[in-house]
Amino acid sequence: MSGDGALGMVIQHKADICIGAMYSWSEDYTYLDLSVYLVRSGITCLVPAPLRIASWHLPLEPFQKPLWAAILLCLFIEAIGLILAYKSEQELYVPPKNPGGWWTCTKFGISTTFKLFISQSGKSKANSLTVRLLLLVCFLNDLIITSIYGGGLASILTVPSMDEAADTVQRLRLHRLQWAANSEAWVSAIRGSDESLVRDLLYNFHIYSDDQLLRLAQEQRVHIGFTVERLPFGHFAVGNYLVPQAIDQLIIMKDDLYFQYTVAFVPRLWPLLDQFNSMIYSWHSSGLDKYWEDRVVGDNLNLKIQKQLEETMSKNKGDIGPNMLGMSNFAGIILVWILGSIVAMLSFSLELIYFNLKVIK
C-alpha cells in the first residue's frame, strides 16, 4: 500500500481500476472494492520429469516378490528331490566299498539344480531311471521359468519403466521437492492456511529473481519445480526464465496447488462498479473470455513453449514408446556380473590357500 504498485495507485486515486493477476484477497477488501470474477486462475507447477529406472535391481524387475519366493521354493524342492534320488541311486548302483555320502549327494543336488536353472550342462552320470526322469522334469520346469523371465526382462529393457514424479500435490509433499517463483504473490493466498499439507508445501517454497530462476532452468539437469498459471481454457502463463531446454526436462502437474478467481480492484463506492459488473457478465455469456484468452496467448506468449507444455501432459500419462537400448539399461546386469566375478575370484583364492596348507601339512 505504498502507492508505487497498482493497488496503491487505486487507493491514492491515481487510477480508477486495477486488473491483473489479482485474487479476492481479504486483506485488500479492507481498503478496496472488488468486482465479480474475471477468470479462474489455477496455480500449478512444472516439476522434473520422471527418470528411467536403470539400477542394480533391474534384473529383479521381471518378477514380483511373491513369484521370486515361489521360484526359490521350487528350486529348494528340486534340490531336495535330487539329493534323495541321488542318495538312493548310490545305494543301489554303487559298490558298497565306495558309497557316496550325504555330503556328496548334497553337492550333486544343489549344483545340478542351479546348473539347470541357468541352462548349464553337468558332467555327473546318472545311472537310475529315477534320477534321469527327475533331471528331465527339472530341466523342463527351469526352461519354462527362464523363458518367461527372458521375455519379461526384454519388455522392461525396451519399454522403459519410470520412477514416480512429483506430479500431484501429495507427491510434491512426499518427495519434498523444492519449488520456486519470482514473487510472494504466487503463494500469498495460501500463506495463512492451517492445513499441514499446505504448510509442508510452503516450507519447500523459495523466491528467486528472474536471473536466478533462469540459471536454475539452464542447468544440465533441473532439480526444482517452477510455478506456472493454468488459464481457464487450456493455456499456461509462464515466466521468460522457463526456456525450451528446461521445459524438455519438466512435466506439468496433474492438479493445481490451489486456484482462485481473479477480480478487478476499484476504489470504495466507485460509481461505475455496477455497470462494470454487468459488462463482465455479458463478456462471459458471449464467449469473449475464451476468444480473448486465445488472442492474448497468440499475440504475447511463445506458442512453441505452449506446445511443449501440452506435450508434457502426455508424458505425465506415461505415453512412452520403446526406446533404443543404452549402457544404462545394463547397469544392473553388469553390476551382478562384477559381483559374481569378485565372489568367484575370492572363492578360487580360498581354495588355493586351503589346498596349499593341506599339502604343507
mmCIF file of C-alpha atoms in Angstrom:
data_model
loop_
_atom_site.group_PDB
_atom_site.id
_atom_site.type_symbol
_atom_site.label_atom_id
_atom_site.label_comp_id
_atom_site.label_asym_id
_atom_site.label_seq_id
_atom_site.Cartn_x
_atom_site.Cartn_y
_atom_site.Cartn_z
ATOM 1 C CA MET A 1 0.000 0.000 0.000
ATOM 2 C CA SER A 2 2.910 2.378 -0.652
ATOM 3 C CA GLY A 3 1.254 3.879 -3.703
ATOM 4 C CA ASP A 4 4.016 2.621 -6.002
ATOM 5 C CA GLY A 5 2.117 -0.523 -7.030
ATOM 6 C CA ALA A 6 -1.171 -0.982 -8.855
ATOM 7 C CA LEU A 7 -3.255 -1.332 -5.691
ATOM 8 C CA GLY A 8 -1.590 1.665 -4.097
ATOM 9 C CA MET A 9 -2.401 3.766 -7.154
ATOM 10 C CA VAL A 10 -6.096 2.872 -6.771
ATOM 11 C CA ILE A 11 -6.069 3.768 -3.073
ATOM 12 C CA GLN A 12 -4.451 7.130 -3.791
ATOM 13 C CA HIS A 13 -6.953 7.739 -6.634
ATOM 14 C CA LYS A 14 -4.243 7.802 -9.247
ATOM 15 C CA ALA A 15 -6.182 5.063 -11.087
ATOM 16 C CA ASP A 16 -9.848 4.049 -11.138
ATOM 17 C CA ILE A 17 -9.471 0.324 -11.714
ATOM 18 C CA CYS A 18 -6.771 -2.334 -11.350
ATOM 19 C CA ILE A 19 -6.965 -5.512 -13.450
ATOM 20 C CA GLY A 20 -4.313 -8.210 -13.420
ATOM 21 C CA ALA A 21 -3.304 -11.472 -11.734
ATOM 22 C CA MET A 22 -5.033 -10.363 -8.513
ATOM 23 C CA TYR A 23 -7.307 -12.538 -6.465
ATOM 24 C CA SER A 24 -10.084 -11.841 -3.999
ATOM 25 C CA TRP A 25 -7.657 -11.129 -1.174
ATOM 26 C CA SER A 26 -9.460 -10.415 2.096
ATOM 27 C CA GLU A 27 -6.747 -8.039 3.309
ATOM 28 C CA ASP A 28 -7.238 -5.750 0.319
ATOM 29 C CA TYR A 29 -11.018 -5.801 0.683
ATOM 30 C CA THR A 30 -10.482 -3.707 3.825
ATOM 31 C CA TYR A 31 -9.471 -0.773 1.624
ATOM 32 C CA LEU A 32 -10.906 -1.515 -1.821
ATOM 33 C CA ASP A 33 -13.991 -2.857 -3.555
ATOM 34 C CA LEU A 34 -13.947 -5.972 -5.728
ATOM 35 C CA SER A 35 -15.681 -6.714 -8.989
ATOM 36 C CA VAL A 36 -17.267 -10.030 -9.946
ATOM 37 C CA TYR A 37 -14.829 -12.723 -11.003
ATOM 38 C CA LEU A 38 -12.938 -12.311 -14.245
ATOM 39 C CA VAL A 39 -11.274 -15.692 -14.803
ATOM 40 C CA ARG A 40 -10.395 -18.805 -12.875
ATOM 41 C CA SER A 41 -6.666 -18.852 -12.183
ATOM 42 C CA GLY A 42 -5.040 -22.132 -11.168
ATOM 43 C CA ILE A 43 -1.549 -22.192 -9.694
ATOM 44 C CA THR A 44 0.353 -25.337 -10.551
ATOM 45 C CA CYS A 45 3.970 -26.394 -11.060
ATOM 46 C CA LEU A 46 6.296 -27.671 -13.699
ATOM 47 C CA VAL A 47 8.190 -30.440 -11.900
ATOM 48 C CA PRO A 48 11.160 -32.590 -13.026
ATOM 49 C CA ALA A 49 10.120 -35.378 -15.361
ATOM 50 C CA PRO A 50 10.442 -38.928 -14.005
ATOM 51 C CA LEU A 51 13.724 -40.669 -14.684
ATOM 52 C CA ARG A 52 14.036 -44.067 -16.252
ATOM 53 C CA ILE A 53 14.647 -46.891 -13.780
ATOM 54 C CA ALA A 54 18.068 -48.355 -14.551
ATOM 55 C CA SER A 55 19.813 -49.632 -11.453
ATOM 56 C CA TRP A 56 21.303 -52.700 -9.845
ATOM 57 C CA HIS A 57 17.894 -54.230 -9.103
ATOM 58 C CA LEU A 58 16.762 -54.120 -12.763
ATOM 59 C CA PRO A 59 17.390 -57.922 -13.204
ATOM 60 C CA LEU A 60 14.869 -58.496 -10.399
ATOM 61 C CA GLU A 61 12.107 -56.418 -12.014
ATOM 62 C CA PRO A 62 10.530 -59.073 -14.331
ATOM 63 C CA PHE A 63 9.069 -60.980 -11.369
ATOM 64 C CA GLN A 64 7.265 -59.678 -8.320
ATOM 65 C CA LYS A 65 8.400 -60.609 -4.833
ATOM 66 C CA PRO A 66 5.810 -63.431 -4.308
ATOM 67 C CA LEU A 67 6.841 -65.003 -7.619
ATOM 68 C CA TRP A 68 10.532 -64.853 -6.706
ATOM 69 C CA ALA A 69 9.661 -66.550 -3.407
ATOM 70 C CA ALA A 70 7.760 -69.264 -5.298
ATOM 71 C CA ILE A 71 10.730 -69.813 -7.646
ATOM 72 C CA LEU A 72 13.161 -70.148 -4.717
ATOM 73 C CA LEU A 73 10.787 -72.640 -3.091
ATOM 74 C CA CYS A 74 10.630 -74.587 -6.354
ATOM 75 C CA LEU A 75 14.431 -74.694 -6.583
ATOM 76 C CA PHE A 76 14.627 -75.844 -2.966
ATOM 77 C CA ILE A 77 12.199 -78.699 -3.684
ATOM 78 C CA GLU A 78 14.179 -79.652 -6.811
ATOM 79 C CA ALA A 79 17.412 -79.749 -4.812
ATOM 80 C CA ILE A 80 15.867 -81.914 -2.070
ATOM 81 C CA GLY A 81 14.424 -84.293 -4.666
ATOM 82 C CA LEU A 82 17.762 -84.647 -6.468
ATOM 83 C CA ILE A 83 19.623 -85.214 -3.192
ATOM 84 C CA LEU A 84 17.285 -88.023 -2.120
ATOM 85 C CA ALA A 85 17.173 -89.574 -5.604
ATOM 86 C CA TYR A 86 20.964 -89.476 -5.956
ATOM 87 C CA LYS A 87 21.387 -90.984 -2.483
ATOM 88 C CA SER A 88 19.110 -93.912 -3.318
ATOM 89 C CA GLU A 89 20.980 -94.368 -6.639
ATOM 90 C CA GLN A 90 24.282 -94.553 -4.753
ATOM 91 C CA GLU A 91 22.880 -97.276 -2.506
ATOM 92 C CA LEU A 92 21.517 -99.293 -5.449
ATOM 93 C CA TYR A 93 24.201 -98.955 -8.136
ATOM 94 C CA VAL A 94 27.466 -98.038 -6.378
ATOM 95 C CA PRO A 95 29.525 -100.857 -4.830
ATOM 96 C CA PRO A 96 29.370 -100.992 -1.028
ATOM 97 C CA LYS A 97 33.086 -100.161 -0.802
ATOM 98 C CA ASN A 98 32.646 -96.715 -2.462
ATOM 99 C CA PRO A 99 29.241 -95.428 -1.406
ATOM 100 C CA GLY A 100 28.524 -91.722 -1.819
ATOM 101 C CA GLY A 101 27.850 -89.960 1.473
ATOM 102 C CA TRP A 102 25.244 -87.315 2.174
ATOM 103 C CA TRP A 103 27.768 -84.534 1.520
ATOM 104 C CA THR A 104 28.422 -85.876 -1.989
ATOM 105 C CA CYS A 105 24.686 -86.164 -2.659
ATOM 106 C CA THR A 106 24.073 -82.650 -1.335
ATOM 107 C CA LYS A 107 26.743 -81.159 -3.591
ATOM 108 C CA PHE A 108 25.256 -83.012 -6.567
ATOM 109 C CA GLY A 109 21.698 -81.888 -5.811
ATOM 110 C CA ILE A 110 22.498 -78.192 -5.223
ATOM 111 C CA SER A 111 24.976 -77.782 -8.083
ATOM 112 C CA THR A 112 22.754 -79.621 -10.566
ATOM 113 C CA THR A 113 19.718 -77.541 -9.573
ATOM 114 C CA PHE A 114 21.471 -74.257 -10.245
ATOM 115 C CA LYS A 115 23.125 -75.565 -13.421
ATOM 116 C CA LEU A 116 19.722 -76.498 -14.816
ATOM 117 C CA PHE A 117 18.268 -73.148 -13.729
ATOM 118 C CA ILE A 118 20.859 -71.204 -15.731
ATOM 119 C CA SER A 119 20.796 -73.743 -18.623
ATOM 120 C CA GLN A 120 24.273 -75.169 -17.999
ATOM 121 C CA SER A 121 25.273 -78.795 -18.525
ATOM 122 C CA GLY A 122 26.877 -81.032 -15.915
ATOM 123 C CA LYS A 123 29.369 -83.887 -16.051
ATOM 124 C CA SER A 124 27.680 -86.123 -13.493
ATOM 125 C CA LYS A 125 26.484 -89.518 -14.706
ATOM 126 C CA ALA A 126 23.004 -90.711 -13.821
ATOM 127 C CA ASN A 127 22.544 -94.485 -13.609
ATOM 128 C CA SER A 128 18.996 -94.873 -12.320
ATOM 129 C CA LEU A 129 15.821 -94.125 -14.272
ATOM 130 C CA THR A 130 14.504 -92.130 -11.284
ATOM 131 C CA VAL A 131 17.351 -89.594 -11.398
ATOM 132 C CA ARG A 132 17.113 -89.309 -15.196
ATOM 133 C CA LEU A 133 13.367 -88.611 -15.119
ATOM 134 C CA LEU A 134 13.793 -86.150 -12.278
ATOM 135 C CA LEU A 135 16.520 -84.315 -14.215
ATOM 136 C CA LEU A 136 14.250 -84.143 -17.265
ATOM 137 C CA VAL A 137 11.345 -82.715 -15.256
ATOM 138 C CA CYS A 138 13.591 -80.180 -13.529
ATOM 139 C CA PHE A 139 15.083 -79.144 -16.868
ATOM 140 C CA LEU A 140 11.667 -78.576 -18.448
ATOM 141 C CA ASN A 141 10.463 -76.658 -15.405
ATOM 142 C CA ASP A 142 13.530 -74.408 -15.358
ATOM 143 C CA LEU A 143 13.313 -73.920 -19.129
ATOM 144 C CA ILE A 144 9.780 -72.517 -18.783
ATOM 145 C CA ILE A 145 10.793 -70.240 -15.897
ATOM 146 C CA THR A 146 13.855 -68.849 -17.700
ATOM 147 C CA SER A 147 11.856 -68.295 -20.904
ATOM 148 C CA ILE A 148 9.236 -66.276 -19.024
ATOM 149 C CA TYR A 149 11.967 -64.349 -17.229
ATOM 150 C CA GLY A 150 13.746 -63.571 -20.500
ATOM 151 C CA GLY A 151 10.547 -62.252 -22.055
ATOM 152 C CA GLY A 152 9.805 -60.080 -19.041
ATOM 153 C CA LEU A 153 13.332 -58.680 -18.936
ATOM 154 C CA ALA A 154 13.230 -57.888 -22.659
ATOM 155 C CA SER A 155 9.983 -55.942 -22.267
ATOM 156 C CA ILE A 156 11.390 -53.969 -19.328
ATOM 157 C CA LEU A 157 14.551 -53.082 -21.243
ATOM 158 C CA THR A 158 12.813 -51.964 -24.440
ATOM 159 C CA VAL A 159 9.711 -50.315 -22.906
ATOM 160 C CA PRO A 160 11.187 -48.139 -20.152
ATOM 161 C CA SER A 161 9.950 -48.194 -16.584
ATOM 162 C CA MET A 162 9.867 -44.768 -15.000
ATOM 163 C CA ASP A 163 10.126 -43.764 -11.371
ATOM 164 C CA GLU A 164 7.475 -41.657 -9.660
ATOM 165 C CA ALA A 165 7.251 -37.957 -10.473
ATOM 166 C CA ALA A 166 6.023 -35.276 -8.057
ATOM 167 C CA ASP A 167 3.065 -34.619 -10.349
ATOM 168 C CA THR A 168 0.370 -34.309 -7.678
ATOM 169 C CA VAL A 169 0.080 -32.220 -4.549
ATOM 170 C CA GLN A 170 0.504 -35.251 -2.303
ATOM 171 C CA ARG A 171 3.564 -36.455 -4.223
ATOM 172 C CA LEU A 172 5.046 -32.953 -4.203
ATOM 173 C CA ARG A 173 4.840 -33.071 -0.431
ATOM 174 C CA LEU A 174 6.084 -36.670 -0.213
ATOM 175 C CA HIS A 175 9.132 -36.012 -2.424
ATOM 176 C CA ARG A 176 9.873 -32.759 -0.558
ATOM 177 C CA LEU A 177 10.606 -31.164 -3.895
ATOM 178 C CA GLN A 178 11.889 -27.596 -3.816
ATOM 179 C CA TRP A 179 9.723 -25.275 -5.902
ATOM 180 C CA ALA A 180 10.196 -21.615 -6.670
ATOM 181 C CA ALA A 181 8.717 -18.439 -8.103
ATOM 182 C CA ASN A 182 9.743 -14.821 -8.573
ATOM 183 C CA SER A 183 7.231 -13.262 -6.182
ATOM 184 C CA GLU A 184 5.396 -13.810 -2.925
ATOM 185 C CA ALA A 185 2.159 -13.188 -4.841
ATOM 186 C CA TRP A 186 2.244 -16.801 -6.087
ATOM 187 C CA VAL A 187 1.553 -18.124 -2.564
ATOM 188 C CA SER A 188 0.071 -15.163 -0.691
ATOM 189 C CA ALA A 189 -3.439 -16.632 -0.993
ATOM 190 C CA ILE A 190 -2.427 -19.780 0.947
ATOM 191 C CA ARG A 191 0.182 -18.308 3.258
ATOM 192 C CA GLY A 192 -2.154 -18.199 6.251
ATOM 193 C CA SER A 193 -3.545 -21.739 5.837
ATOM 194 C CA ASP A 194 -3.678 -24.028 8.882
ATOM 195 C CA GLU A 195 -3.545 -27.271 6.846
ATOM 196 C CA SER A 196 -0.427 -29.353 7.430
ATOM 197 C CA LEU A 197 -0.235 -30.184 3.724
ATOM 198 C CA VAL A 198 -0.087 -26.509 2.765
ATOM 199 C CA ARG A 199 2.465 -25.723 5.481
ATOM 200 C CA ASP A 200 4.720 -28.534 4.269
ATOM 201 C CA LEU A 201 4.482 -27.271 0.694
ATOM 202 C CA LEU A 202 5.269 -23.697 1.731
ATOM 203 C CA TYR A 203 8.307 -24.921 3.689
ATOM 204 C CA ASN A 204 9.858 -26.014 0.374
ATOM 205 C CA PHE A 205 8.871 -22.836 -1.488
ATOM 206 C CA HIS A 206 11.576 -20.298 -2.377
ATOM 207 C CA ILE A 207 11.595 -16.888 -4.016
ATOM 208 C CA TYR A 208 14.329 -16.133 -6.542
ATOM 209 C CA SER A 209 14.920 -13.347 -9.004
ATOM 210 C CA ASP A 210 14.294 -13.929 -12.685
ATOM 211 C CA ASP A 211 18.038 -14.206 -13.317
ATOM 212 C CA GLN A 212 18.427 -16.844 -10.603
ATOM 213 C CA LEU A 213 15.461 -18.800 -11.948
ATOM 214 C CA LEU A 214 16.952 -18.614 -15.442
ATOM 215 C CA ARG A 215 20.226 -20.093 -14.160
ATOM 216 C CA LEU A 216 18.361 -22.878 -12.368
ATOM 217 C CA ALA A 217 16.346 -23.609 -15.519
ATOM 218 C CA GLN A 218 19.509 -23.784 -17.645
ATOM 219 C CA GLU A 219 21.201 -26.448 -15.533
ATOM 220 C CA GLN A 220 22.023 -29.713 -17.250
ATOM 221 C CA ARG A 221 19.529 -31.478 -15.003
ATOM 222 C CA VAL A 222 16.700 -29.420 -13.495
ATOM 223 C CA HIS A 223 16.045 -30.356 -9.858
ATOM 224 C CA ILE A 224 13.331 -27.911 -8.736
ATOM 225 C CA GLY A 225 9.772 -27.066 -9.703
ATOM 226 C CA PHE A 226 8.636 -23.795 -11.266
ATOM 227 C CA THR A 227 5.248 -22.188 -10.671
ATOM 228 C CA VAL A 228 3.025 -21.525 -13.669
ATOM 229 C CA GLU A 229 -0.532 -20.227 -14.001
ATOM 230 C CA ARG A 230 -3.098 -22.542 -15.573
ATOM 231 C CA LEU A 231 -5.534 -20.411 -17.554
ATOM 232 C CA PRO A 232 -9.218 -21.398 -17.867
ATOM 233 C CA PHE A 233 -9.127 -22.602 -21.475
ATOM 234 C CA GLY A 234 -6.037 -24.790 -21.581
ATOM 235 C CA HIS A 235 -3.164 -22.320 -21.826
ATOM 236 C CA PHE A 236 -0.393 -21.562 -19.357
ATOM 237 C CA ALA A 237 1.178 -18.298 -18.262
ATOM 238 C CA VAL A 238 4.902 -18.931 -17.785
ATOM 239 C CA GLY A 239 7.831 -16.693 -16.997
ATOM 240 C CA ASN A 240 10.513 -15.808 -19.516
ATOM 241 C CA TYR A 241 13.039 -17.743 -17.435
ATOM 242 C CA LEU A 242 11.465 -21.055 -18.487
ATOM 243 C CA VAL A 243 13.448 -21.696 -21.640
ATOM 244 C CA PRO A 244 12.577 -24.562 -24.051
ATOM 245 C CA GLN A 245 15.506 -26.772 -22.978
ATOM 246 C CA ALA A 246 14.284 -26.585 -19.366
ATOM 247 C CA ILE A 247 10.695 -27.484 -20.291
ATOM 248 C CA ASP A 248 12.002 -30.593 -22.079
ATOM 249 C CA GLN A 249 13.054 -31.871 -18.627
ATOM 250 C CA LEU A 250 9.798 -30.938 -16.892
ATOM 251 C CA ILE A 251 6.186 -32.058 -16.797
ATOM 252 C CA ILE A 252 3.071 -30.206 -15.718
ATOM 253 C CA MET A 253 1.377 -31.363 -12.523
ATOM 254 C CA LYS A 254 -1.921 -33.217 -12.880
ATOM 255 C CA ASP A 255 -3.726 -30.952 -10.441
ATOM 256 C CA ASP A 256 -3.436 -27.413 -9.141
ATOM 257 C CA LEU A 257 -1.737 -26.421 -5.928
ATOM 258 C CA TYR A 258 -4.730 -24.153 -5.437
ATOM 259 C CA PHE A 259 -6.970 -21.911 -7.509
ATOM 260 C CA GLN A 260 -8.788 -18.634 -7.062
ATOM 261 C CA TYR A 261 -10.856 -16.258 -9.128
ATOM 262 C CA THR A 262 -9.216 -13.083 -10.322
ATOM 263 C CA VAL A 263 -11.092 -9.844 -9.771
ATOM 264 C CA ALA A 264 -10.700 -6.155 -10.515
ATOM 265 C CA PHE A 265 -9.961 -3.760 -7.639
ATOM 266 C CA VAL A 266 -11.676 -0.370 -7.603
ATOM 267 C CA PRO A 267 -11.926 2.449 -5.033
ATOM 268 C CA ARG A 268 -14.598 2.298 -2.368
ATOM 269 C CA LEU A 269 -18.041 3.398 -3.597
ATOM 270 C CA TRP A 270 -16.845 3.560 -7.181
ATOM 271 C CA PRO A 271 -19.949 4.689 -9.108
ATOM 272 C CA LEU A 272 -19.238 2.607 -12.214
ATOM 273 C CA LEU A 273 -18.855 -0.745 -10.406
ATOM 274 C CA ASP A 274 -22.380 -1.987 -11.210
ATOM 275 C CA GLN A 275 -22.001 -1.149 -14.893
ATOM 276 C CA PHE A 276 -18.593 -2.801 -14.946
ATOM 277 C CA ASN A 277 -20.008 -5.996 -13.360
ATOM 278 C CA SER A 278 -22.820 -6.066 -15.923
ATOM 279 C CA MET A 279 -20.261 -5.805 -18.707
ATOM 280 C CA ILE A 280 -18.304 -8.739 -17.191
ATOM 281 C CA TYR A 281 -21.478 -10.878 -17.093
ATOM 282 C CA SER A 282 -22.106 -10.122 -20.758
ATOM 283 C CA TRP A 283 -18.478 -10.818 -21.564
ATOM 284 C CA HIS A 284 -18.689 -14.303 -20.005
ATOM 285 C CA SER A 285 -22.048 -15.210 -21.537
ATOM 286 C CA SER A 286 -20.977 -14.223 -25.061
ATOM 287 C CA GLY A 287 -17.847 -16.403 -25.017
ATOM 288 C CA LEU A 288 -15.490 -13.473 -25.400
ATOM 289 C CA ASP A 289 -13.395 -14.717 -22.479
ATOM 290 C CA LYS A 290 -12.291 -17.791 -24.453
ATOM 291 C CA TYR A 291 -11.692 -15.751 -27.594
ATOM 292 C CA TRP A 292 -9.725 -13.159 -25.653
ATOM 293 C CA GLU A 293 -7.520 -15.783 -23.998
ATOM 294 C CA ASP A 294 -6.681 -17.323 -27.387
ATOM 295 C CA ARG A 295 -5.980 -13.884 -28.829
ATOM 296 C CA VAL A 296 -3.744 -12.740 -25.948
ATOM 297 C CA VAL A 297 -1.787 -16.014 -25.901
ATOM 298 C CA GLY A 298 -1.275 -15.843 -29.651
ATOM 299 C CA ASP A 299 -0.100 -12.231 -29.551
ATOM 300 C CA ASN A 300 2.022 -12.187 -26.409
ATOM 301 C CA LEU A 301 3.176 -15.689 -25.416
ATOM 302 C CA ASN A 302 5.579 -18.111 -27.062
ATOM 303 C CA LEU A 303 3.437 -20.648 -28.927
ATOM 304 C CA LYS A 304 6.357 -23.094 -29.102
ATOM 305 C CA ILE A 305 6.522 -23.167 -25.324
ATOM 306 C CA GLN A 306 2.733 -23.599 -25.132
ATOM 307 C CA LYS A 307 3.074 -26.627 -27.418
ATOM 308 C CA GLN A 308 5.865 -28.023 -25.258
ATOM 309 C CA LEU A 309 3.695 -27.658 -22.165
ATOM 310 C CA GLU A 310 0.879 -29.572 -23.848
ATOM 311 C CA GLU A 311 3.311 -32.345 -24.753
ATOM 312 C CA THR A 312 4.420 -32.663 -21.135
ATOM 313 C CA MET A 313 0.850 -33.659 -20.291
ATOM 314 C CA SER A 314 1.205 -36.743 -22.499
ATOM 315 C CA LYS A 315 4.463 -37.576 -20.688
ATOM 316 C CA ASN A 316 2.504 -37.323 -17.460
ATOM 317 C CA LYS A 317 0.174 -40.070 -18.661
ATOM 318 C CA GLY A 318 3.068 -42.448 -19.236
ATOM 319 C CA ASP A 319 2.685 -42.404 -23.036
ATOM 320 C CA ILE A 320 6.245 -43.578 -23.705
ATOM 321 C CA GLY A 321 7.101 -45.965 -26.508
ATOM 322 C CA PRO A 322 10.052 -48.307 -26.988
ATOM 323 C CA ASN A 323 13.499 -46.737 -26.694
ATOM 324 C CA MET A 324 16.883 -47.682 -28.068
ATOM 325 C CA LEU A 325 18.954 -49.532 -25.505
ATOM 326 C CA GLY A 326 21.970 -47.872 -23.940
ATOM 327 C CA MET A 327 24.572 -48.715 -21.330
ATOM 328 C CA SER A 328 22.260 -47.504 -18.564
ATOM 329 C CA ASN A 329 19.921 -50.407 -19.382
ATOM 330 C CA PHE A 330 22.621 -52.907 -18.464
ATOM 331 C CA ALA A 331 23.929 -51.209 -15.337
ATOM 332 C CA GLY A 332 22.240 -53.725 -13.059
ATOM 333 C CA ILE A 333 23.307 -56.742 -15.124
ATOM 334 C CA ILE A 334 26.923 -55.528 -15.295
ATOM 335 C CA LEU A 335 26.918 -54.972 -11.547
ATOM 336 C CA VAL A 336 25.704 -58.533 -10.937
ATOM 337 C CA TRP A 337 28.430 -59.827 -13.290
ATOM 338 C CA ILE A 338 31.120 -57.830 -11.468
ATOM 339 C CA LEU A 339 29.938 -59.060 -8.063
ATOM 340 C CA GLY A 340 29.835 -62.650 -9.344
ATOM 341 C CA SER A 341 33.367 -62.344 -10.718
ATOM 342 C CA ILE A 342 34.625 -60.957 -7.403
ATOM 343 C CA VAL A 343 32.987 -63.794 -5.445
ATOM 344 C CA ALA A 344 34.425 -66.368 -7.864
ATOM 345 C CA MET A 345 37.938 -64.912 -7.530
ATOM 346 C CA LEU A 346 37.689 -64.906 -3.735
ATOM 347 C CA SER A 347 36.441 -68.498 -3.733
ATOM 348 C CA PHE A 348 39.276 -69.580 -6.028
ATOM 349 C CA SER A 349 41.838 -67.825 -3.812
ATOM 350 C CA LEU A 350 40.449 -69.528 -0.699
ATOM 351 C CA GLU A 351 40.602 -72.895 -2.446
ATOM 352 C CA LEU A 352 44.265 -72.336 -3.377
ATOM 353 C CA ILE A 353 45.123 -71.312 0.179
ATOM 354 C CA TYR A 354 43.244 -74.314 1.609
ATOM 355 C CA PHE A 355 44.918 -76.900 -0.639
ATOM 356 C CA ASN A 356 48.369 -75.334 -0.209
ATOM 357 C CA LEU A 357 48.003 -75.541 3.556
ATOM 358 C CA LYS A 358 46.769 -79.118 3.197
ATOM 359 C CA VAL A 359 49.843 -80.068 1.134
ATOM 360 C CA ILE A 360 52.223 -78.443 3.635
ATOM 361 C CA LYS A 361 50.679 -80.439 6.475
#
